[in-house]
PDB file of C-alpha atoms in Angstrom:
ATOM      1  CA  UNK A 270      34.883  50.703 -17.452  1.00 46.00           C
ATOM      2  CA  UNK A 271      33.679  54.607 -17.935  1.00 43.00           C
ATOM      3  CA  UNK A 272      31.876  54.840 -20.970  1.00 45.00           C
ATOM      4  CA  UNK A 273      33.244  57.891 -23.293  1.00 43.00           C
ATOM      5  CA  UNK A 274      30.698  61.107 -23.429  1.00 46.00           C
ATOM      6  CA  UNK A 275      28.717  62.701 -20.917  1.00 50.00           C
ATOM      7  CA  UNK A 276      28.292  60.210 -17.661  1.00 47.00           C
ATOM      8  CA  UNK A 277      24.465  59.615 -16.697  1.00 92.00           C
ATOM      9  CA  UNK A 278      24.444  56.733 -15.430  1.00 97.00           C
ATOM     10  CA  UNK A 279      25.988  53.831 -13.999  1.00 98.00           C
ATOM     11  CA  UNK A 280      25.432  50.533 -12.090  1.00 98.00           C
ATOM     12  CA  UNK A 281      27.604  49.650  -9.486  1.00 98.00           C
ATOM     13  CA  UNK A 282      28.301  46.927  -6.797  1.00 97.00           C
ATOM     14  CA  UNK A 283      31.076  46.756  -3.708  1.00 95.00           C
ATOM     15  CA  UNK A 284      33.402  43.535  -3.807  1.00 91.00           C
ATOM     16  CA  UNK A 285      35.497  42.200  -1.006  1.00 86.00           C
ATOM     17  CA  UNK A 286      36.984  39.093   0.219  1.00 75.00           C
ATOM     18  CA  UNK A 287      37.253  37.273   2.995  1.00 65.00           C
ATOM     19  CA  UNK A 288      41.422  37.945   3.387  1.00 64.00           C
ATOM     20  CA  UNK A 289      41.097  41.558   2.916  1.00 67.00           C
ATOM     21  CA  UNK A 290      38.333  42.494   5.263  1.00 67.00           C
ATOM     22  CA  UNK A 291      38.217  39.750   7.587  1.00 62.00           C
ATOM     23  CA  UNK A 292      36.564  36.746   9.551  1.00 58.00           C
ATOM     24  CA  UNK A 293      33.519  38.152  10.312  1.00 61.00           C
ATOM     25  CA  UNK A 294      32.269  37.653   6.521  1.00 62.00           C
ATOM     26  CA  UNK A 295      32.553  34.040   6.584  1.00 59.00           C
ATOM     27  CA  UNK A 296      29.370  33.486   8.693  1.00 60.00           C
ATOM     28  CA  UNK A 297      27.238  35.274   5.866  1.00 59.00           C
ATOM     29  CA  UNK A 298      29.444  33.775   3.177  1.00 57.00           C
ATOM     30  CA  UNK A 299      30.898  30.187   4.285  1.00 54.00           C
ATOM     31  CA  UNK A 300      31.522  28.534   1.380  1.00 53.00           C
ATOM     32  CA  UNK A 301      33.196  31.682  -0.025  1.00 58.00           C
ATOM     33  CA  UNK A 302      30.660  31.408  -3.606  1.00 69.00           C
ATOM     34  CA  UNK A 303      30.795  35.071  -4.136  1.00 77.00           C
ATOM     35  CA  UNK A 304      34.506  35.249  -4.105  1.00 80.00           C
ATOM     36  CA  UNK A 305      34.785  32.026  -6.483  1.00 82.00           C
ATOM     37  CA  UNK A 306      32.206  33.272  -8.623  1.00 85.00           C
ATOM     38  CA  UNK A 307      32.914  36.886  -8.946  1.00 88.00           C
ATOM     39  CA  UNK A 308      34.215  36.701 -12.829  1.00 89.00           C
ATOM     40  CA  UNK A 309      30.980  35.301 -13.864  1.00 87.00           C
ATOM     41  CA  UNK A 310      28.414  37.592 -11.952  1.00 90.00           C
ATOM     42  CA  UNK A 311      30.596  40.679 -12.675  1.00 93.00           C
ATOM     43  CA  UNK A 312      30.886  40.328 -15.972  1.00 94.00           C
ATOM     44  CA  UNK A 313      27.150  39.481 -16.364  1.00 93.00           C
ATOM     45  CA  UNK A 314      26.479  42.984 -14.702  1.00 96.00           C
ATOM     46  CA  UNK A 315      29.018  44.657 -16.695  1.00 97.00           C
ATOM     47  CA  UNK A 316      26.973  43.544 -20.422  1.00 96.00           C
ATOM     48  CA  UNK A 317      23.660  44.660 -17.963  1.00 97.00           C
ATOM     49  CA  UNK A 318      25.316  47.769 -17.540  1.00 98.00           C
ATOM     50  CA  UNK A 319      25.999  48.187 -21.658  1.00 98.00           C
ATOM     51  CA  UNK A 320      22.260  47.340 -22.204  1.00 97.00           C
ATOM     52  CA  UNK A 321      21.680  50.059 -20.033  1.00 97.00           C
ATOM     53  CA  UNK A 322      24.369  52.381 -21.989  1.00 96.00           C
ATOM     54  CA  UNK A 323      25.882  52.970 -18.270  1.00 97.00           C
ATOM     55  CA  UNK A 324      29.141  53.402 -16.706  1.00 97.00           C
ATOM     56  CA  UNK A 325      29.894  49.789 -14.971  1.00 98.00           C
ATOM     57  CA  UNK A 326      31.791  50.477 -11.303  1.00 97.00           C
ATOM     58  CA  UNK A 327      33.241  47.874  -8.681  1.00 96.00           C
ATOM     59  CA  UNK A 328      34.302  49.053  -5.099  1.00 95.00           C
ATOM     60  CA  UNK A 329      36.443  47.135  -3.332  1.00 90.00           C
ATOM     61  CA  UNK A 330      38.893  47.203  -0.609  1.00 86.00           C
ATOM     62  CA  UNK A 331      41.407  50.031  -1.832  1.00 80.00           C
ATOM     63  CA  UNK A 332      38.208  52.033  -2.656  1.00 71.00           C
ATOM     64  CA  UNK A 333      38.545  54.344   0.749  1.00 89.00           C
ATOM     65  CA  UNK A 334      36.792  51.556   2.717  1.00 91.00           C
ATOM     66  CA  UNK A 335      39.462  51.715   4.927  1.00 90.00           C
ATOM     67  CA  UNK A 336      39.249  55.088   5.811  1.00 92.00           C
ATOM     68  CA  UNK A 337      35.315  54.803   6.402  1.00 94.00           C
ATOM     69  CA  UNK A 338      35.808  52.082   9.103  1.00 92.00           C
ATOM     70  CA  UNK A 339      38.515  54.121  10.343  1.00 93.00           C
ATOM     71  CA  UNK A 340      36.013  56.784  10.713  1.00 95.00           C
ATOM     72  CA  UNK A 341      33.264  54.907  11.834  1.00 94.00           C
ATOM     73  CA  UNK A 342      35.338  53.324  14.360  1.00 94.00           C
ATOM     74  CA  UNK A 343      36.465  56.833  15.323  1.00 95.00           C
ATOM     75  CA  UNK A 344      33.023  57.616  15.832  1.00 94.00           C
ATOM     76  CA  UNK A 345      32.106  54.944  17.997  1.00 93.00           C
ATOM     77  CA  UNK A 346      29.876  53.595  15.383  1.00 93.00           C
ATOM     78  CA  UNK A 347      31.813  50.754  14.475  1.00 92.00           C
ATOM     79  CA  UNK A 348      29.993  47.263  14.542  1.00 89.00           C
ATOM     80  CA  UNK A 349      31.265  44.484  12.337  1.00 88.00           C
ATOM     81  CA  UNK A 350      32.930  44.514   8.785  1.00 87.00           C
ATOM     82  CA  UNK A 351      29.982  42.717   7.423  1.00 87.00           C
ATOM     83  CA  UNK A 352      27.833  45.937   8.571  1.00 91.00           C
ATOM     84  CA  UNK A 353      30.502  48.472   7.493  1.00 92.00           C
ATOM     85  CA  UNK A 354      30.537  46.869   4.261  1.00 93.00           C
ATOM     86  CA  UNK A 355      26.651  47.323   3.737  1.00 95.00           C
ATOM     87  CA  UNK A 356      26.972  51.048   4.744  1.00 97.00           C
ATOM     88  CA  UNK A 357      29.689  51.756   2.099  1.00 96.00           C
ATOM     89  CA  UNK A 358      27.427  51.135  -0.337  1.00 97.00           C
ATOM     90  CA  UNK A 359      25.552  54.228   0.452  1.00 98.00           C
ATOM     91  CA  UNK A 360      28.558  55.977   0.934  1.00 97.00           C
ATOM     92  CA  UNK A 361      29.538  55.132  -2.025  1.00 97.00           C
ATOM     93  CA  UNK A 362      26.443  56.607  -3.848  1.00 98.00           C
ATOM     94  CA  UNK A 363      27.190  60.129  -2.436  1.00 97.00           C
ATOM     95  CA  UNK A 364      30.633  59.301  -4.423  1.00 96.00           C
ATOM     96  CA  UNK A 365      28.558  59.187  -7.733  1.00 97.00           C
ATOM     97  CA  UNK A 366      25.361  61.373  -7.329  1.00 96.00           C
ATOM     98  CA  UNK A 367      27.908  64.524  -8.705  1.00 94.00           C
ATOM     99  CA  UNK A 368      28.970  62.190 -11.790  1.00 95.00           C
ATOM    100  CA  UNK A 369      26.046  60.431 -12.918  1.00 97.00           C
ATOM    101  CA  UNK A 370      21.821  61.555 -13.019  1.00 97.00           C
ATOM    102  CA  UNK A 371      21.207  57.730 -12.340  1.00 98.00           C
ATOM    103  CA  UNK A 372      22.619  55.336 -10.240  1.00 98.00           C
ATOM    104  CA  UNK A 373      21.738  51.466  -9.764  1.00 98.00           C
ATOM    105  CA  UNK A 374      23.413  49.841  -7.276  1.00 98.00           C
ATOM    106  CA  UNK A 375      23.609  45.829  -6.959  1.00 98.00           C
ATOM    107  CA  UNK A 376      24.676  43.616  -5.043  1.00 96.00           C
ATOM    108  CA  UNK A 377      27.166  41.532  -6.193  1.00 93.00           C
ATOM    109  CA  UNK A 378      25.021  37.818  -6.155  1.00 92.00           C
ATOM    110  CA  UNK A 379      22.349  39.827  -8.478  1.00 94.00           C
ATOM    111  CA  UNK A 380      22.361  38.197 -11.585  1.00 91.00           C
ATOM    112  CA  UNK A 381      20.670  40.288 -14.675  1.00 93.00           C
ATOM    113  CA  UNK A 382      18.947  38.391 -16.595  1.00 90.00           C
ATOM    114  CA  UNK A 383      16.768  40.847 -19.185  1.00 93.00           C
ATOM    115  CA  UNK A 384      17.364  42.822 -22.000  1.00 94.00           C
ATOM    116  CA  UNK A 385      15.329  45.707 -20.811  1.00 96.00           C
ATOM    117  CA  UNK A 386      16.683  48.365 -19.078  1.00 97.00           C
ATOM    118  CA  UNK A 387      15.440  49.614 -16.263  1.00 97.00           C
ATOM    119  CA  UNK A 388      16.366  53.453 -16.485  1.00 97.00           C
ATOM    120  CA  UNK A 389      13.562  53.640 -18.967  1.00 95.00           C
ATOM    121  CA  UNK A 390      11.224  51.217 -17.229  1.00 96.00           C
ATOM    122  CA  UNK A 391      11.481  52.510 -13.741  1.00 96.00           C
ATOM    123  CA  UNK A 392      12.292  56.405 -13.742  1.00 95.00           C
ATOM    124  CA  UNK A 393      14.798  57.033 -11.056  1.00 95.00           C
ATOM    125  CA  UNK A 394      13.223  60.771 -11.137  1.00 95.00           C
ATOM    126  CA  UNK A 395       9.991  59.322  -9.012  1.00 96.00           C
ATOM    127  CA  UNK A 396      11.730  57.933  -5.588  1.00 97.00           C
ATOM    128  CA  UNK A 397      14.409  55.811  -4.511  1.00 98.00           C
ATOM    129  CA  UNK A 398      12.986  52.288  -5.723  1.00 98.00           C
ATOM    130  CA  UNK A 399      13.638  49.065  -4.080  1.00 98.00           C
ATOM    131  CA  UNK A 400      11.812  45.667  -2.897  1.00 97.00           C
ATOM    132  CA  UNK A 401      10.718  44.622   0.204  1.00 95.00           C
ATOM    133  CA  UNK A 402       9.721  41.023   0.914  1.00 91.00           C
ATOM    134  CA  UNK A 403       8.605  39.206   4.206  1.00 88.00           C
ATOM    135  CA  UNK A 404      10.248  36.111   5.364  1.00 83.00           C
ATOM    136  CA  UNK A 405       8.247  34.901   8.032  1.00 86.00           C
ATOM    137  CA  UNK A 406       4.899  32.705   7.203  1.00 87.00           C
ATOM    138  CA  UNK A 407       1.751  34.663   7.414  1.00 90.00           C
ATOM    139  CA  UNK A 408       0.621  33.496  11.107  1.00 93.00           C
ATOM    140  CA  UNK A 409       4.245  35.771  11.764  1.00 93.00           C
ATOM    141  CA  UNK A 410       3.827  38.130   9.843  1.00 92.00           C
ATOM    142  CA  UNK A 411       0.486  39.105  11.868  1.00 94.00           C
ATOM    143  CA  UNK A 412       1.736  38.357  15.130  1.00 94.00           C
ATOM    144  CA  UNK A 413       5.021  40.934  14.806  1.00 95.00           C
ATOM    145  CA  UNK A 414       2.498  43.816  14.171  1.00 94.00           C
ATOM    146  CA  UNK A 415       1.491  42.787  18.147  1.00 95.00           C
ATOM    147  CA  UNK A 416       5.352  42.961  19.033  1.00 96.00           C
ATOM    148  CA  UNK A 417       5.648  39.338  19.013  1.00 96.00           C
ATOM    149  CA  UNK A 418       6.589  35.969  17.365  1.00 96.00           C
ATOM    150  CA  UNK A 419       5.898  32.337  17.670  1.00 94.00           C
ATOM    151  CA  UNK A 420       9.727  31.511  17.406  1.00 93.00           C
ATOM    152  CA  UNK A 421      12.795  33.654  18.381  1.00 93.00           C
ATOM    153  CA  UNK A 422      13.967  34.809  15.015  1.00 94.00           C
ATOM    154  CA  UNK A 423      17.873  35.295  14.272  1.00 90.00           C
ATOM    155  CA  UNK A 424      19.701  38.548  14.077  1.00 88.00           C
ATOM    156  CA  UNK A 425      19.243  39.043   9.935  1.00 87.00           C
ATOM    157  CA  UNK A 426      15.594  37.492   9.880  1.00 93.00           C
ATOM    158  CA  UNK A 427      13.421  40.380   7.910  1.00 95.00           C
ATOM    159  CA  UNK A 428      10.846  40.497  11.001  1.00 96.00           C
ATOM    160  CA  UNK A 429      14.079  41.681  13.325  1.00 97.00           C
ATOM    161  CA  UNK A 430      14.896  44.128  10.737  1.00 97.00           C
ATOM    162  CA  UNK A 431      11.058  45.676  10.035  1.00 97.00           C
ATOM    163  CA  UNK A 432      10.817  45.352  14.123  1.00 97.00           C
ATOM    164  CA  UNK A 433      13.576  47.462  14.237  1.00 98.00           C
ATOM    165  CA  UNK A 434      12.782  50.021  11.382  1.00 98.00           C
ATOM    166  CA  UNK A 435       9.507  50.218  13.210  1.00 97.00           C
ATOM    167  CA  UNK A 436      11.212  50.850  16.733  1.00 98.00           C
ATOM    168  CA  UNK A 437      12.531  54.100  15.460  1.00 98.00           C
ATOM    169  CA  UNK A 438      10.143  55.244  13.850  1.00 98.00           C
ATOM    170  CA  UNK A 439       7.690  55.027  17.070  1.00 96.00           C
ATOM    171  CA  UNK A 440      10.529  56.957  19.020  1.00 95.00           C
ATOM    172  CA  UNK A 441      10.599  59.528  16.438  1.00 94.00           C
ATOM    173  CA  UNK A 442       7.033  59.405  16.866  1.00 96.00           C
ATOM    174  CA  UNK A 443       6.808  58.903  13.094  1.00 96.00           C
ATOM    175  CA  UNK A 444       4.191  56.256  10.684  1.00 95.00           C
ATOM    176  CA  UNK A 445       6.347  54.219   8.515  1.00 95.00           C
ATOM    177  CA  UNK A 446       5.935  55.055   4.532  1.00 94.00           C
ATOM    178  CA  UNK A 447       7.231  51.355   3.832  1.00 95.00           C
ATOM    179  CA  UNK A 448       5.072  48.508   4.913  1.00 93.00           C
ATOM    180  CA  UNK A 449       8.084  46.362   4.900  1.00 95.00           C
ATOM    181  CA  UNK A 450      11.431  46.847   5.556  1.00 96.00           C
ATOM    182  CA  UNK A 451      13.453  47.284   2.251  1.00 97.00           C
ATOM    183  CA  UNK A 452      16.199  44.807   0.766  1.00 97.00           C
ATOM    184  CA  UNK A 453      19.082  47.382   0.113  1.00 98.00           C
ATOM    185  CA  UNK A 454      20.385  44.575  -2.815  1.00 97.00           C
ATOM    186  CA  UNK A 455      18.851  46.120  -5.615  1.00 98.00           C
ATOM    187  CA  UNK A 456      18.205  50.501  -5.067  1.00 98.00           C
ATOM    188  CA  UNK A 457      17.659  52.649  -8.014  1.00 98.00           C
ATOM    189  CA  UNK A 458      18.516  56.550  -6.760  1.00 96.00           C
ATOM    190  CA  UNK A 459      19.077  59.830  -8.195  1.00 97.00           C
ATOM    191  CA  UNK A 460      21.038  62.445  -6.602  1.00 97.00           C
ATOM    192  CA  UNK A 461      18.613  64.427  -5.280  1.00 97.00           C
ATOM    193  CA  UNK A 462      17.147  61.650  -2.952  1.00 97.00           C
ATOM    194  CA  UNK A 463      20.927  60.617  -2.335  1.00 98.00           C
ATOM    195  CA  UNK A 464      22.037  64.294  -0.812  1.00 98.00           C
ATOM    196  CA  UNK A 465      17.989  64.010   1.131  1.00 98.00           C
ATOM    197  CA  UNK A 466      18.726  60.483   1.924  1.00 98.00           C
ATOM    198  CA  UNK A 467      22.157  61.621   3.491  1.00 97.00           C
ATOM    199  CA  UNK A 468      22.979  58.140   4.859  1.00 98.00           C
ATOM    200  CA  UNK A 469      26.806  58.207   6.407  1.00 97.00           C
ATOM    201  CA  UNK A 470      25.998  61.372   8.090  1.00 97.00           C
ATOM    202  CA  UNK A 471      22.734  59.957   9.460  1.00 98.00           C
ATOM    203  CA  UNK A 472      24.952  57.358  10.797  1.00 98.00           C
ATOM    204  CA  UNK A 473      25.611  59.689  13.563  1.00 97.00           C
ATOM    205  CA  UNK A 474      22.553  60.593  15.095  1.00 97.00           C
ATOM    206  CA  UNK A 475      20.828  56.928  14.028  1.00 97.00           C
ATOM    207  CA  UNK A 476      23.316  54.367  16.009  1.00 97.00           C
ATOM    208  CA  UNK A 477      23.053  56.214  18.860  1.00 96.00           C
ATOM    209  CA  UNK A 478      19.077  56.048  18.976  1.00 97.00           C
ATOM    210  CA  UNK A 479      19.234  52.074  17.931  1.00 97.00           C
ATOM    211  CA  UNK A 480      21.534  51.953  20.838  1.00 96.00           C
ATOM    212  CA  UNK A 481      19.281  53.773  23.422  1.00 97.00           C
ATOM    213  CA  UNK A 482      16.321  51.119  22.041  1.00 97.00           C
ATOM    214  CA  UNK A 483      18.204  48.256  22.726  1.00 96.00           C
ATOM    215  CA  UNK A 484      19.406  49.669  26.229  1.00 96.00           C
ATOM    216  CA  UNK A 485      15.770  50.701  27.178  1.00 96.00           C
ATOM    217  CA  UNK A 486      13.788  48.254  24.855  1.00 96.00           C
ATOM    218  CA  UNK A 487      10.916  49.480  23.160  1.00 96.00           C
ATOM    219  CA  UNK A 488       7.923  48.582  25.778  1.00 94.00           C
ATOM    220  CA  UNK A 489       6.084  46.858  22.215  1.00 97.00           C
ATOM    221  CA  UNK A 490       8.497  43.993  20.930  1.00 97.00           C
ATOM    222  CA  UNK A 491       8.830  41.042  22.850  1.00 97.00           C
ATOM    223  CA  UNK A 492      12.654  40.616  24.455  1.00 96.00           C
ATOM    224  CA  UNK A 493      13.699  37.622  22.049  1.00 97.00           C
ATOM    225  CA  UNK A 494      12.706  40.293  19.325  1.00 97.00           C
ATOM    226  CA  UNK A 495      14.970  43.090  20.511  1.00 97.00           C
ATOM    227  CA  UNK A 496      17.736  41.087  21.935  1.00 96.00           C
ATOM    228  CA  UNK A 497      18.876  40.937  18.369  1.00 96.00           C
ATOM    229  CA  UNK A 498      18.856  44.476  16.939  1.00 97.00           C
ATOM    230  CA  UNK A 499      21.541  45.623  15.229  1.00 95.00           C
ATOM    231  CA  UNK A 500      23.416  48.430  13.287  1.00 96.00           C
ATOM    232  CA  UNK A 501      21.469  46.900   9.893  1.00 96.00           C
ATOM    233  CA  UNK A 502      21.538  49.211   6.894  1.00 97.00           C
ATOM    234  CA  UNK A 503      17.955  48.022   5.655  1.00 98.00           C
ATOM    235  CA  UNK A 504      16.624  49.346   8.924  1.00 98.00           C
ATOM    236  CA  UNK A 505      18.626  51.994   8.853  1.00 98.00           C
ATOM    237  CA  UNK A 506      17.639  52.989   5.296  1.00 98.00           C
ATOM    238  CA  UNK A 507      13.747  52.006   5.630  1.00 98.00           C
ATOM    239  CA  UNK A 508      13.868  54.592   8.689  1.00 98.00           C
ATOM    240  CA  UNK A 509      15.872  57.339   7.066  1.00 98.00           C
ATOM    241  CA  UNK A 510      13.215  57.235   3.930  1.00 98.00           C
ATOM    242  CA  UNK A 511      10.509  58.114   6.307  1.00 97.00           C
ATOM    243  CA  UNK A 512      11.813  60.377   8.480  1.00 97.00           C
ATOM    244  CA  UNK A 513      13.168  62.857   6.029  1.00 97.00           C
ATOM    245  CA  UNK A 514       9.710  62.006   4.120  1.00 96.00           C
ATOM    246  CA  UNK A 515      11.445  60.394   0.570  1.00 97.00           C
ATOM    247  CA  UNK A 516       9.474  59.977  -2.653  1.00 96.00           C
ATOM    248  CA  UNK A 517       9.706  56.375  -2.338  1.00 97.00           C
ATOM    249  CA  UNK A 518       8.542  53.559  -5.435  1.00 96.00           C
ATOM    250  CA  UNK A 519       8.283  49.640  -5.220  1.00 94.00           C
ATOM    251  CA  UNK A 520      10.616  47.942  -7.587  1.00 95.00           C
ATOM    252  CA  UNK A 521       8.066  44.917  -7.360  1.00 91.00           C
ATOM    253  CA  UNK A 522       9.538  40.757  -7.621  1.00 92.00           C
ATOM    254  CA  UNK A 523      10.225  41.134 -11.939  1.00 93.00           C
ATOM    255  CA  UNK A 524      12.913  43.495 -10.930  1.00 97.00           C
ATOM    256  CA  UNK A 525      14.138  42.111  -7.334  1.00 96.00           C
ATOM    257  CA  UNK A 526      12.957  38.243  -7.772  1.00 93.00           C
ATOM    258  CA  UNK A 527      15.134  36.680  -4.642  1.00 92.00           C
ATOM    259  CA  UNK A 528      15.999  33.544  -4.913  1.00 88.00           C
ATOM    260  CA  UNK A 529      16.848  32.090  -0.661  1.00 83.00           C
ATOM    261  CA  UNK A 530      16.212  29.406   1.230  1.00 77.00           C
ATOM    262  CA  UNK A 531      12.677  29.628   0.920  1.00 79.00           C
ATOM    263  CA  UNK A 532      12.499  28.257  -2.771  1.00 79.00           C
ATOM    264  CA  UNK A 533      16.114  27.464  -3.305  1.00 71.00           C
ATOM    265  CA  UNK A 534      14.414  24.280  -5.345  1.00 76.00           C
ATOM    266  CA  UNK A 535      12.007  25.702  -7.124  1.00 78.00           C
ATOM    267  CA  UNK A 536      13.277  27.727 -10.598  1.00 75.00           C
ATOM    268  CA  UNK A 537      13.539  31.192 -10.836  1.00 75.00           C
ATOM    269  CA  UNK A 538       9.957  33.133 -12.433  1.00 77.00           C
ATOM    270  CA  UNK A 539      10.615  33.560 -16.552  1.00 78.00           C
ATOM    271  CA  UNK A 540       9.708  37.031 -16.045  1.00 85.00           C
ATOM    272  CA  UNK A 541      11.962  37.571 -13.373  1.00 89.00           C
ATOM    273  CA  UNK A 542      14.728  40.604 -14.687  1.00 94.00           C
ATOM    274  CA  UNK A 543      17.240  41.139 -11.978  1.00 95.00           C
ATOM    275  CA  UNK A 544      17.288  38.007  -9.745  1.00 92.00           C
ATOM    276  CA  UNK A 545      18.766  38.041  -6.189  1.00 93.00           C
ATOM    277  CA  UNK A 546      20.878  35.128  -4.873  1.00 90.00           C
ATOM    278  CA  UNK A 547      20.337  35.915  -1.734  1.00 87.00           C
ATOM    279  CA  UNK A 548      21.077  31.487  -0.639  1.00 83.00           C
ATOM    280  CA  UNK A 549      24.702  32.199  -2.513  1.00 82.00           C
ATOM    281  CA  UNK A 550      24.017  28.798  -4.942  1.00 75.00           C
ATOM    282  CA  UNK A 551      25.737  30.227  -8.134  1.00 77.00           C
ATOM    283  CA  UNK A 552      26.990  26.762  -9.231  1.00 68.00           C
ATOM    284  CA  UNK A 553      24.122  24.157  -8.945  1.00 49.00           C
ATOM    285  CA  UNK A 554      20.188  24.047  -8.695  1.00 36.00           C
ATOM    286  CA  UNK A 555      19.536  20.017  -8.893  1.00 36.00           C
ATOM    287  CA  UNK A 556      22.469  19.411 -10.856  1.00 40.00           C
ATOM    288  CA  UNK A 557      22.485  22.185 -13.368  1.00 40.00           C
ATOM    289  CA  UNK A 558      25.482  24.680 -13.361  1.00 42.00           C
ATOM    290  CA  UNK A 559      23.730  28.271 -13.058  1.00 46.00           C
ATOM    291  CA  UNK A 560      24.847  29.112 -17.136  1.00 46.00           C
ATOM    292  CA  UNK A 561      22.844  25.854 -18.260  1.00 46.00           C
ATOM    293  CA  UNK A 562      20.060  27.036 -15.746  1.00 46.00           C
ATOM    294  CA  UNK A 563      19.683  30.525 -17.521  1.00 47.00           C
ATOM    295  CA  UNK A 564      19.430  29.109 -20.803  1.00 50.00           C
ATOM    296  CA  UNK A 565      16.540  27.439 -19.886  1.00 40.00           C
ATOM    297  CA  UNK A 566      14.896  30.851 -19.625  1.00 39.00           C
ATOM    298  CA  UNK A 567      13.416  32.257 -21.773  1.00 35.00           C
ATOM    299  CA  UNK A 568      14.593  36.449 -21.925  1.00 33.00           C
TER     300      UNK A 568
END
């Protein structure tokens, strides 16, 4: 998949099923979609990565995962395979920061669907770029900057993960540089940020603090808030960016259009370029398989 010359950059995604990792990944994937469809979306982010003139890599199970949840487990910092698996992608961009000067990471259910490449459009040189995006209607969305909710929210809702983002950062006694919590899905890095960022070895000090918060509770966020934080690499991440004081840049819905529950009927934006299918419907949208959908829009 290496492309012959000089490497500079690359786009990659982590893989894994269900029967190598184990149960625990049915719950965020039940139907197993990403595992049926993983020709299709890989091969559409492999011709991505040729528009790009980058280096196309897939990490999967063989890849030294299981040597980092060894290690995590080691370390006492194990939680779920799910959340190792959303980890590795970091570690796996300390991999590739010594290969390549830019370094895209996707998700797996991103689907590309420009012809512009976003090296040139987004310079990688200017701050780790990604997209945050709320969840939570807007009578929510101001109530959780009082600590509260009008519902108990479930453990991957956005407002528990900017609740808990925010939680460290007030016992680091720290302001937040992201007003939102960032979706790790789509991150555009160079190695500079990457050694700053220094994620897997942050591990270590960060767990432990998210475990003394939801041991002690954070005296601001209501108990049906905090009764479902978790080791959750957007947290993690969004809190790691502002206390080592990133350069930090919005990717902005063109290039991270997600596509959940929230308008799983509605069709995805014409100008959207990389869009995230975060509600795992690859096959159908009212009837249409996903190729006939994109060929309704126009690139």
């Amino acid at each position: 998949l290496c492309r012959r010359g000089r490497m500079k950059r690359v786009i990659y995604t982590v893989f894994m099923n269900h029967f190598e990792v184990g149960n625990d990944l049915r719950k965020y994937d039940p139907t197993f979609n990403l595992t049926e469809y993983f020709p299709m979306l890989a091969r559409k982010q492999m011709e991505y990565a040729e528009i790009c003139q980058a280096d196309y890599k897939i990490f999967g199970y063989g890849d030294r995962f299981q040597d980092y949840v060894l290690d995590l487990m080691t370390k006492g910092i194990f939680e779920t395979s799910y959340q190792a698996i959303q980890h590795y992608k970091f570690y796996c961009a300390e991999q590739l920061k010594n290969d390549y000067d830019e370094i895209l990471y996707l998700d797996l259910d991103v689907y590309p669907n420009t012809e512009q490449n976003i090296f040139e459009k987004i310079k990688a040189d200017r701050g780790i770029a990604t997209h945050g995006f709320h969840d939570d209607k807007e009578e929510n969305i101001v109530l959780l900057h009082t600590g509260q909710l009008n519902y108990e929210p479930m453990e991957r809702s956005v407002c528990v993960k900017h609740a808990l983002m925010q939680a460290l950062c007030m016992k680091k006694g720290i302001h937040s540089r992201l007003d939102i919590v960032a979706n790790t899905g789509i991150m555009l890095f160079n190695p500079s940020d990457i050694e700053k960022l220094n994620y897997t070895a942050s591990l270590n000090w960060v767990i432990p603090e998210i475990n003394q918060i939801k041991e002690e509770g954070t005296n601001f966020y209501k108990d049906y808030i905090e009764r479902h934080f978790n080791n959750n690499n957007e947290s993690i991440f969004s809190y790691l960016v502002s206390a080592y004081q990133l350069n930090h840049q919005q990717l902005g819905e063109q290039w991270h259009w997600v596509w959940n529950h929230r308008n799983a009927n509605q069709m995805p934006d014409r100008k959207a370029k990389l869009i995230h299918v975060i509600n795992k419907q690859f096959g159908t949208l009212n009837g249409l398989a996903i190729q006939d959908l994109y060929s309704l829009i126009n690139r």
